[in-house]
Short mmCIF file of C-alpha atoms and ligand atoms in Angstrom, two decimals:
data_model
loop_
_atom_site.label_atom_id
_atom_site.label_comp_id
_atom_site.label_asym_id
_atom_site.label_seq_id
_atom_site.Cartn_x
_atom_site.Cartn_y
_atom_site.Cartn_z
CA MET A 178 34.98 61.36 -14.36
CA ILE A 179 37.80 61.42 -16.91
CA SER A 180 38.28 57.69 -17.52
CA LEU A 181 41.58 55.91 -17.86
CA ALA A 182 40.97 54.14 -21.18
CA ILE A 183 37.45 53.79 -22.56
CA PRO A 184 36.59 52.84 -26.13
CA ASP A 185 35.36 55.32 -28.72
CA LEU A 186 32.42 53.53 -30.37
CA THR A 187 31.14 56.41 -32.48
CA GLY A 188 32.13 55.00 -35.88
CA ASN A 189 30.32 52.24 -37.76
CA GLU A 190 30.01 49.91 -34.76
CA LYS A 191 26.20 50.19 -34.43
CA LYS A 192 25.61 49.85 -38.16
CA TYR A 193 27.73 46.69 -38.41
CA LEU A 194 26.16 45.19 -35.28
CA ASP A 195 22.70 45.79 -36.76
CA ASN A 196 23.86 43.99 -39.85
CA CYS A 197 24.88 40.95 -37.76
CA ILE A 198 21.38 40.81 -36.23
CA ASP A 199 19.62 41.39 -39.56
CA THR A 200 21.58 38.65 -41.32
CA THR A 201 21.59 36.31 -38.26
CA PHE A 202 25.38 35.96 -38.60
CA VAL A 203 26.06 36.34 -34.90
CA SER A 204 28.33 33.36 -34.32
CA SER A 205 31.85 32.45 -35.37
CA VAL A 206 31.23 32.47 -39.13
CA GLY A 207 30.61 35.72 -40.96
CA GLU A 208 31.94 38.39 -43.25
CA TYR A 209 33.13 40.62 -40.41
CA VAL A 210 35.42 37.89 -39.09
CA ASN A 211 37.05 37.57 -42.53
CA GLN A 212 37.26 41.33 -42.93
CA PHE A 213 38.72 41.80 -39.45
CA GLU A 214 41.40 39.19 -40.08
CA THR A 215 42.36 40.87 -43.37
CA MET A 216 42.58 44.27 -41.65
CA VAL A 217 44.66 42.97 -38.73
CA ALA A 218 47.05 41.14 -41.08
CA ALA A 219 47.52 44.32 -43.14
CA ALA A 220 47.98 46.56 -40.09
CA THR A 221 50.64 44.26 -38.62
CA GLY A 222 52.45 43.60 -41.90
CA SER A 223 51.64 39.89 -41.58
CA ALA A 224 50.81 37.25 -44.17
CA GLY A 225 47.75 36.26 -42.18
CA ALA A 226 45.73 36.72 -39.00
CA ILE A 227 43.48 34.31 -37.09
CA ALA A 228 40.86 36.04 -34.94
CA THR A 229 40.34 34.53 -31.47
CA SER A 230 38.01 34.95 -28.50
CA SER A 231 40.59 36.89 -26.43
CA GLY A 232 44.24 37.87 -26.17
CA THR A 233 44.82 35.13 -23.59
CA THR A 234 43.43 32.44 -25.88
CA ALA A 235 45.51 33.89 -28.76
CA ILE A 236 48.70 33.46 -26.69
CA HIS A 237 47.66 29.99 -25.52
CA VAL A 238 46.92 28.73 -29.02
CA ALA A 239 50.11 30.32 -30.44
CA LEU A 240 52.24 28.59 -27.80
CA THR A 241 50.43 25.30 -28.39
CA ALA A 242 50.90 25.55 -32.16
CA LEU A 243 54.62 26.12 -31.58
CA GLY A 244 54.84 22.92 -29.55
CA VAL A 245 54.86 24.17 -25.94
CA LYS A 246 53.68 21.34 -23.71
CA HIS A 247 53.49 19.94 -20.22
CA GLY A 248 56.72 20.25 -18.22
CA ASP A 249 58.35 22.85 -20.52
CA LEU A 250 59.66 26.29 -19.63
CA VAL A 251 58.79 29.45 -21.57
CA ILE A 252 60.86 32.60 -21.08
CA ILE A 253 58.72 35.68 -20.39
CA PRO A 254 59.31 38.99 -18.64
CA SER A 255 58.16 39.12 -15.02
CA PHE A 256 56.90 42.64 -15.67
CA THR A 257 53.79 41.84 -17.69
CA PHE A 258 50.06 41.38 -17.29
CA ILE A 259 49.40 38.02 -15.62
CA ALA A 260 47.68 36.64 -18.74
CA SER A 261 51.12 36.11 -20.36
CA ALA A 262 52.03 33.71 -17.55
CA ASN A 263 48.56 32.16 -17.40
CA ALA A 264 48.73 31.26 -21.09
CA VAL A 265 52.03 29.46 -20.45
CA ARG A 266 50.44 27.56 -17.55
CA HIS A 267 47.43 26.66 -19.71
CA CYS A 268 49.94 24.67 -21.82
CA GLY A 269 51.08 22.84 -18.68
CA ALA A 270 54.41 24.69 -18.85
CA ASP A 271 56.03 27.08 -16.38
CA PRO A 272 57.20 30.62 -17.07
CA TRP A 273 60.90 31.39 -16.60
CA LEU A 274 60.75 34.98 -15.40
CA ILE A 275 63.43 37.36 -16.69
CA ASP A 276 63.93 41.06 -16.04
CA ILE A 277 63.14 43.97 -18.36
CA GLU A 278 65.14 46.81 -19.87
CA ARG A 279 64.68 50.14 -18.14
CA GLU A 280 64.60 51.98 -21.51
CA ASN A 281 61.52 50.24 -22.92
CA TRP A 282 60.03 48.06 -20.12
CA CYS A 283 60.35 45.00 -22.37
CA LEU A 284 62.14 41.67 -21.84
CA ASN A 285 65.93 42.18 -21.74
CA PRO A 286 67.52 40.18 -24.60
CA GLU A 287 71.07 40.35 -23.22
CA LEU A 288 69.87 38.98 -19.90
CA VAL A 289 67.95 36.21 -21.67
CA GLU A 290 71.14 35.27 -23.52
CA SER A 291 73.28 35.19 -20.39
CA GLU A 292 70.65 33.24 -18.39
CA LEU A 293 70.45 30.65 -21.16
CA GLU A 294 74.24 30.34 -21.26
CA LYS A 295 74.51 30.04 -17.49
CA ASN A 296 71.64 27.65 -16.77
CA CYS A 297 71.03 25.52 -19.86
CA GLU A 298 72.55 22.72 -21.92
CA VAL A 299 71.67 21.07 -25.23
CA ARG A 300 70.89 17.39 -24.65
CA GLU A 301 70.98 14.33 -26.89
CA ASP A 302 67.49 14.91 -28.28
CA GLY A 303 68.75 18.26 -29.64
CA ASN A 304 66.60 20.33 -27.27
CA LEU A 305 67.80 22.95 -24.81
CA TYR A 306 67.20 22.11 -21.13
CA HIS A 307 67.31 24.06 -17.90
CA LYS A 308 69.85 21.97 -15.97
CA GLU A 309 68.51 22.46 -12.46
CA ARG A 310 64.84 22.16 -13.41
CA ASN A 311 65.41 19.41 -15.96
CA ALA A 312 62.88 21.16 -18.21
CA ARG A 313 62.97 21.87 -21.92
CA ILE A 314 63.06 25.53 -22.99
CA ALA A 315 60.12 25.57 -25.39
CA ALA A 316 59.84 29.23 -26.41
CA ILE A 317 60.98 32.79 -25.79
CA MET A 318 58.08 35.23 -25.46
CA PRO A 319 58.86 38.95 -25.21
CA VAL A 320 55.94 41.31 -24.51
CA TYR A 321 55.53 44.53 -26.50
CA THR A 322 54.86 46.54 -23.34
CA LEU A 323 52.94 49.79 -24.01
CA GLY A 324 53.31 49.03 -27.75
CA ASN A 325 57.11 49.32 -27.49
CA ILE A 326 59.06 46.88 -29.65
CA PRO A 327 62.41 45.75 -28.20
CA ASP A 328 65.46 44.57 -30.16
CA MET A 329 63.71 41.72 -31.98
CA GLN A 330 66.72 41.11 -34.22
CA LEU A 331 68.70 40.11 -31.16
CA PHE A 332 65.84 37.93 -29.89
CA ARG A 333 65.68 36.29 -33.33
CA LYS A 334 69.41 35.60 -33.20
CA ILE A 335 69.19 34.04 -29.72
CA ALA A 336 66.13 31.95 -30.63
CA ASP A 337 67.74 30.71 -33.87
CA ASN A 338 71.00 29.98 -32.11
CA TYR A 339 69.23 27.54 -29.79
CA ASN A 340 66.53 26.55 -32.26
CA ILE A 341 63.73 27.78 -29.98
CA PRO A 342 60.47 29.32 -31.28
CA LEU A 343 60.02 33.06 -30.82
CA VAL A 344 56.48 34.16 -29.99
CA VAL A 345 55.36 37.62 -28.92
CA ASP A 346 52.69 38.75 -26.50
CA ALA A 347 51.70 41.79 -28.55
CA ALA A 348 48.42 42.18 -26.65
CA CYS A 349 48.71 45.94 -26.34
CA ALA A 350 50.66 46.66 -29.52
CA ILE A 351 48.23 47.07 -32.43
CA GLY A 352 49.57 49.93 -34.56
CA ALA A 353 53.18 49.54 -33.43
CA THR A 354 55.89 49.31 -36.07
CA PHE A 355 59.53 48.29 -36.06
CA HIS A 356 61.67 49.92 -38.78
CA GLY A 357 58.58 50.08 -41.01
CA ASN A 358 55.58 47.81 -41.14
CA ASP A 359 57.16 44.37 -40.69
CA PHE A 360 55.51 43.23 -37.45
CA GLY A 361 54.78 39.79 -38.92
CA ASN A 362 58.45 39.15 -39.65
CA LEU A 363 59.66 39.72 -36.12
CA ALA A 364 58.55 36.45 -34.54
CA ASP A 365 57.16 33.06 -35.51
CA LEU A 366 53.78 34.10 -34.15
CA SER A 367 52.47 37.17 -32.33
CA ALA A 368 49.28 37.44 -30.27
CA LEU A 369 47.15 40.57 -29.96
CA SER A 370 44.30 41.52 -27.62
CA PHE A 371 41.20 43.53 -28.48
CA ASN A 372 39.93 43.77 -24.93
CA GLY A 373 37.93 46.84 -23.88
CA ASN A 374 40.95 48.81 -22.65
CA LYS A 375 43.03 48.26 -25.80
CA THR A 376 43.59 50.87 -28.52
CA VAL A 377 41.26 48.89 -30.80
CA THR A 378 38.54 46.84 -29.13
CA CYS A 379 36.08 44.14 -30.15
CA GLY A 380 34.56 44.22 -26.65
CA GLY A 381 36.77 41.21 -26.10
CA GLY A 382 38.87 39.35 -28.61
CA GLY A 383 42.31 38.58 -29.90
CA ALA A 384 44.29 37.52 -32.95
CA VAL A 385 47.34 35.48 -33.85
CA VAL A 386 49.45 36.90 -36.68
CA GLY A 387 52.50 35.65 -38.52
CA ASN A 388 54.08 35.04 -41.90
CA ASP A 389 54.17 31.23 -41.93
CA ILE A 390 50.91 30.21 -43.59
CA LYS A 391 51.26 26.56 -42.59
CA LEU A 392 51.68 27.55 -38.96
CA LEU A 393 48.68 29.89 -39.19
CA ASP A 394 46.62 27.06 -40.68
CA ARG A 395 47.53 25.00 -37.64
CA VAL A 396 46.47 27.85 -35.35
CA ARG A 397 43.11 28.07 -37.13
CA HIS A 398 42.68 24.31 -36.88
CA LEU A 399 43.36 24.40 -33.13
CA THR A 400 40.99 27.32 -32.55
CA THR A 401 38.16 25.49 -34.30
CA THR A 402 38.19 22.33 -32.13
CA ALA A 403 40.63 20.61 -34.55
CA ARG A 404 37.67 19.63 -36.67
CA VAL A 405 38.22 17.83 -39.96
CA TRP A 406 35.34 18.72 -42.23
CA PRO A 407 32.81 17.83 -43.59
CA ASP A 408 31.83 15.41 -40.82
CA TYR A 409 32.24 15.28 -37.06
CA ASP A 410 35.87 14.17 -37.13
CA PHE A 411 38.53 15.67 -34.87
CA ASP A 412 42.20 14.78 -35.15
CA GLU A 413 43.44 16.15 -31.79
CA VAL A 414 42.23 17.96 -28.69
CA GLY A 415 41.46 21.45 -29.99
CA PHE A 416 39.86 24.57 -28.52
CA ASN A 417 36.77 26.63 -29.18
CA TYR A 418 38.71 29.90 -29.33
CA ARG A 419 37.03 31.55 -32.32
CA MET A 420 35.98 35.18 -32.46
CA THR A 421 32.28 35.78 -33.16
CA ASN A 422 30.96 37.88 -36.04
CA ILE A 423 29.51 40.26 -33.41
CA GLN A 424 32.94 40.88 -31.87
CA ALA A 425 34.46 41.23 -35.34
CA ALA A 426 31.76 43.72 -36.41
CA VAL A 427 32.88 46.05 -33.63
CA GLY A 428 36.51 45.29 -34.50
CA VAL A 429 36.11 46.20 -38.18
CA ALA A 430 34.53 49.54 -37.29
CA GLN A 431 37.40 50.17 -34.86
CA MET A 432 40.11 49.12 -37.32
CA GLU A 433 38.71 51.63 -39.84
CA ARG A 434 39.91 54.30 -37.42
CA LEU A 435 43.23 52.74 -36.40
CA GLU A 436 45.41 55.52 -37.77
CA ASP A 437 43.48 58.21 -35.89
CA PHE A 438 43.50 56.18 -32.70
CA ILE A 439 47.28 55.69 -32.82
CA GLU A 440 47.83 59.35 -33.62
CA THR A 441 45.82 60.28 -30.52
CA LYS A 442 47.67 57.77 -28.32
CA ARG A 443 51.03 59.20 -29.43
CA TYR A 444 49.78 62.74 -28.97
CA VAL A 445 48.58 62.03 -25.42
CA ARG A 446 51.95 60.56 -24.42
CA LYS A 447 53.77 63.60 -25.82
CA TYR A 448 51.29 65.99 -24.25
CA TYR A 449 51.91 64.64 -20.74
CA GLU A 450 55.67 64.65 -21.22
CA GLU A 451 55.79 68.19 -22.59
CA SER A 452 53.33 69.62 -20.06
CA LEU A 453 54.90 67.99 -17.02
CA GLU A 454 58.59 67.93 -17.94
CA LYS A 455 59.40 70.75 -15.53
CA LEU A 456 58.45 68.54 -12.59
CA THR A 457 61.70 67.24 -11.17
CA ASN A 458 60.21 64.35 -9.22
CA VAL A 459 58.68 62.36 -12.09
CA SER A 460 59.70 60.77 -15.37
CA PHE A 461 57.54 59.46 -18.22
CA PHE A 462 56.59 56.20 -19.84
CA PRO A 463 59.34 55.05 -22.19
CA THR A 464 58.77 54.84 -25.90
CA THR A 465 60.54 53.25 -28.86
CA ALA A 466 60.55 54.43 -32.49
CA GLY A 467 57.20 53.35 -33.94
CA SER A 468 55.64 52.69 -30.53
CA SER A 469 51.85 52.66 -30.50
CA CYS A 470 51.90 54.31 -27.02
CA TRP A 471 49.02 52.22 -25.67
CA PHE A 472 49.14 53.71 -22.18
CA SER A 473 50.62 56.97 -20.93
CA GLY A 474 51.53 58.24 -17.52
CA ILE A 475 54.20 59.17 -15.04
CA VAL A 476 56.83 57.35 -12.99
CA LEU A 477 57.52 58.65 -9.48
CA GLU A 478 61.12 59.21 -8.41
CA GLU A 479 63.34 56.38 -7.08
CA GLY A 480 62.42 55.33 -3.57
CA ALA A 481 58.69 55.91 -3.98
CA VAL A 482 56.48 52.93 -3.08
CA LEU A 483 53.04 51.69 -4.04
CA ASN A 484 51.34 53.72 -1.32
CA ASP A 485 52.84 56.93 -2.72
CA ALA A 486 51.41 56.09 -6.13
CA LYS A 487 48.06 55.20 -4.57
CA GLU A 488 47.99 58.49 -2.68
CA ILE A 489 48.49 60.43 -5.92
CA CYS A 490 45.75 58.37 -7.60
CA ALA A 491 43.40 59.19 -4.69
CA LYS A 492 44.13 62.91 -5.07
CA LEU A 493 43.39 62.70 -8.80
CA LYS A 494 40.17 60.83 -8.04
CA ASP A 495 39.08 63.78 -5.90
CA ASP A 496 39.38 65.84 -9.08
CA ALA A 497 37.25 63.27 -10.95
CA ILE A 498 40.24 61.80 -12.77
CA GLU A 499 40.83 58.06 -13.01
CA ALA A 500 44.47 57.05 -12.57
CA ARG A 501 45.88 53.68 -11.57
CA SER A 502 49.01 51.80 -10.72
CA PHE A 503 50.23 49.32 -13.32
CA TRP A 504 51.28 45.64 -13.60
CA LYS A 505 52.52 44.00 -10.44
CA PRO A 506 55.27 41.62 -11.64
CA VAL A 507 54.42 37.96 -12.09
CA HIS A 508 57.01 36.68 -9.58
CA LEU A 509 55.12 38.54 -6.85
CA GLN A 510 51.84 36.80 -7.72
CA ALA A 511 50.84 33.76 -5.64
CA PRO A 512 50.54 31.20 -8.48
CA TYR A 513 54.02 32.02 -9.80
CA LYS A 514 56.14 32.55 -6.73
CA ASP A 515 58.10 29.32 -7.24
CA CYS A 516 58.95 29.85 -10.90
CA PRO A 517 62.58 30.08 -12.00
CA ARG A 518 63.74 33.65 -12.35
CA SER A 519 66.68 35.92 -13.11
CA ASP A 520 67.63 38.91 -11.01
CA LEU A 521 64.50 41.08 -11.27
CA SER A 522 65.77 44.32 -9.78
CA THR A 523 64.65 46.56 -12.68
CA ALA A 524 61.05 45.32 -12.50
CA GLU A 525 61.06 45.44 -8.69
CA ASN A 526 62.47 48.93 -8.62
CA LEU A 527 59.99 50.20 -11.19
CA TRP A 528 56.51 48.77 -10.82
CA GLN A 529 55.41 50.46 -7.61
CA ARG A 530 56.26 53.93 -8.95
CA ILE A 531 54.11 53.81 -12.09
CA ILE A 532 50.89 55.82 -12.45
CA THR A 533 48.81 55.42 -15.60
CA LEU A 534 46.90 58.55 -16.62
CA PRO A 535 43.78 58.95 -18.78
CA CYS A 536 44.58 58.14 -22.42
CA SER A 537 41.32 57.20 -24.14
CA THR A 538 41.28 57.64 -27.89
CA ASN A 539 38.50 60.24 -27.53
CA ILE A 540 40.12 62.31 -24.77
CA THR A 541 39.79 66.07 -25.34
CA GLU A 542 42.35 68.91 -24.99
CA GLU A 543 40.31 70.26 -22.12
CA GLU A 544 40.44 66.92 -20.31
CA LEU A 545 44.18 66.58 -20.91
CA ASN A 546 44.73 70.02 -19.50
CA LYS A 547 42.64 69.17 -16.45
CA VAL A 548 44.70 66.01 -15.84
CA VAL A 549 47.96 67.94 -16.11
CA GLU A 550 46.83 70.59 -13.62
CA SER A 551 45.61 67.96 -11.21
CA VAL A 552 48.90 66.00 -11.43
CA LYS A 553 50.85 69.18 -10.76
CA ASN A 554 48.76 69.90 -7.64
CA ALA A 555 48.96 66.32 -6.43
CA LEU A 556 52.74 66.25 -6.71
CA ASP A 557 53.27 69.65 -5.18
C1 PLP B 749 50.41 42.15 -21.95
C2 PLP B 749 49.06 41.49 -22.00
N1 PLP B 749 48.98 40.18 -22.26
C3 PLP B 749 47.81 39.55 -22.34
C4 PLP B 749 46.61 40.21 -22.17
C5 PLP B 749 45.34 39.42 -22.21
O1 PLP B 749 44.46 39.81 -23.19
P1 PLP B 749 42.87 39.51 -22.99
O2 PLP B 749 42.41 40.35 -21.85
O3 PLP B 749 42.29 39.92 -24.30
O4 PLP B 749 42.74 38.05 -22.73
C6 PLP B 749 46.64 41.60 -21.92
C7 PLP B 749 45.44 42.44 -21.76
O5 PLP B 749 44.44 42.25 -21.24
C8 PLP B 749 47.89 42.25 -21.82
O6 PLP B 749 47.97 43.57 -21.55
#
C-alpha cells in the first residue's frame, strides 16, 4: 500500500530514544525538550517555543493564556480539523464559524471584518460583544490550512482595531514562511502539532510559539500545572500539558531534516499538479508563497459530492493506494451545529470534492508515478 502520510523515522530517532532510556530522562524534563524548543523557535522565526503534549493542548493553552474564558466567542474557520473548535470549547467558549477564501482555504479576513461590523458592538467595559449572543469576542484564530498563510497583516489590523488577541492554529504549518521567516511576528501566539501525520512528528506533540516572552512564560506556567517552585504551591488551575523527553527525542531527529521534508512536500504538490494538469475535471490544492504544502491532492469539479470522492478513493485503494476525503466543516458536526456562523458557501461547496493523495516525506518517484496513473484511470 502507498500510504497517505506516514513518518520517515530513518534519521537519528532510534539513537536519541536509546539515549532517553540510558539516561532515564523519559519524562517531561530533559535535554531533548530544550533542544526541540530551540529548534522550533528558530524554524518559525519566533523568540521562543513551549513544547506541549499535542497540538490540541497547544491551542487550548494558547487561548487560555490570551484570556479566553467561559461564555466567550472565538472566531475560527468552519473549514478546519475539529480540534480547533474543541480547543475553544475546552476554554468554555464557543466558536464563531466564518467561511474561508477559495484561493488558500484559510479564514477569510474580509468576511471576518464585515461580520464583526454587522454583528458586534463595543460595550462600556471596552470589550467587543456579539449583540445577539451577548458574548464577548475573545480572539480571532485563523488556521494555516495545508501550511498556507493567509493575509496576516489584514488579520493583525482587524484584531488591533478591536483590541482582540490574534492566535493561529498552525497545526499543519511547520516550515511555512510568510515574506521570509517571520512566523512568530504574525500573531500573538501560534500553535503547532507534531502528530503522526504531520510533516515533522514527535509521535504526538505540539508547541506554542510567539515573540512575547512574558506571554510565553505564562504559557509554560500553565502547561506545568501552574506550579510555583520550589515547593508544592500552585497559583491557579493549570494543566499537565508538557511534552516528554521521549517525544522530543523523536522531534529533534525529525527537525534535523526539516528542510528536506519541506522540499519533498513542495515537490509532491508540484508533481501532482504538473502530471495531472491535462485532466479537465479536477483542480489542485491551493498554495501560497512560502507554503509548506503539508497535504497534496485533487479537487473534483463543481457539483461532485462526497460519494464521488469516495468512489475515486475506492478505485485507488484497488490499486493499493491510500487516498481520503478531507475535513468536514465544523458547522456540520453534531457538537457545533448551534454555533453562530457566517454564510459558509465556500466551505460547503468545497469540502466534499477534496481528495488527499499520498504525500509522505519518503515517497518515491515510482510511487508518485503509480498514483498519477491510478488517478488518471479512476477519473477516466
Ligand atoms: C488544523 C488542525 N488543528 C489542530 C490539530 C490537532 O493537533 P493534535 O492532533 O496534535 O492534537 C490538527 C491535527 O491533528 C490540525 O490539522
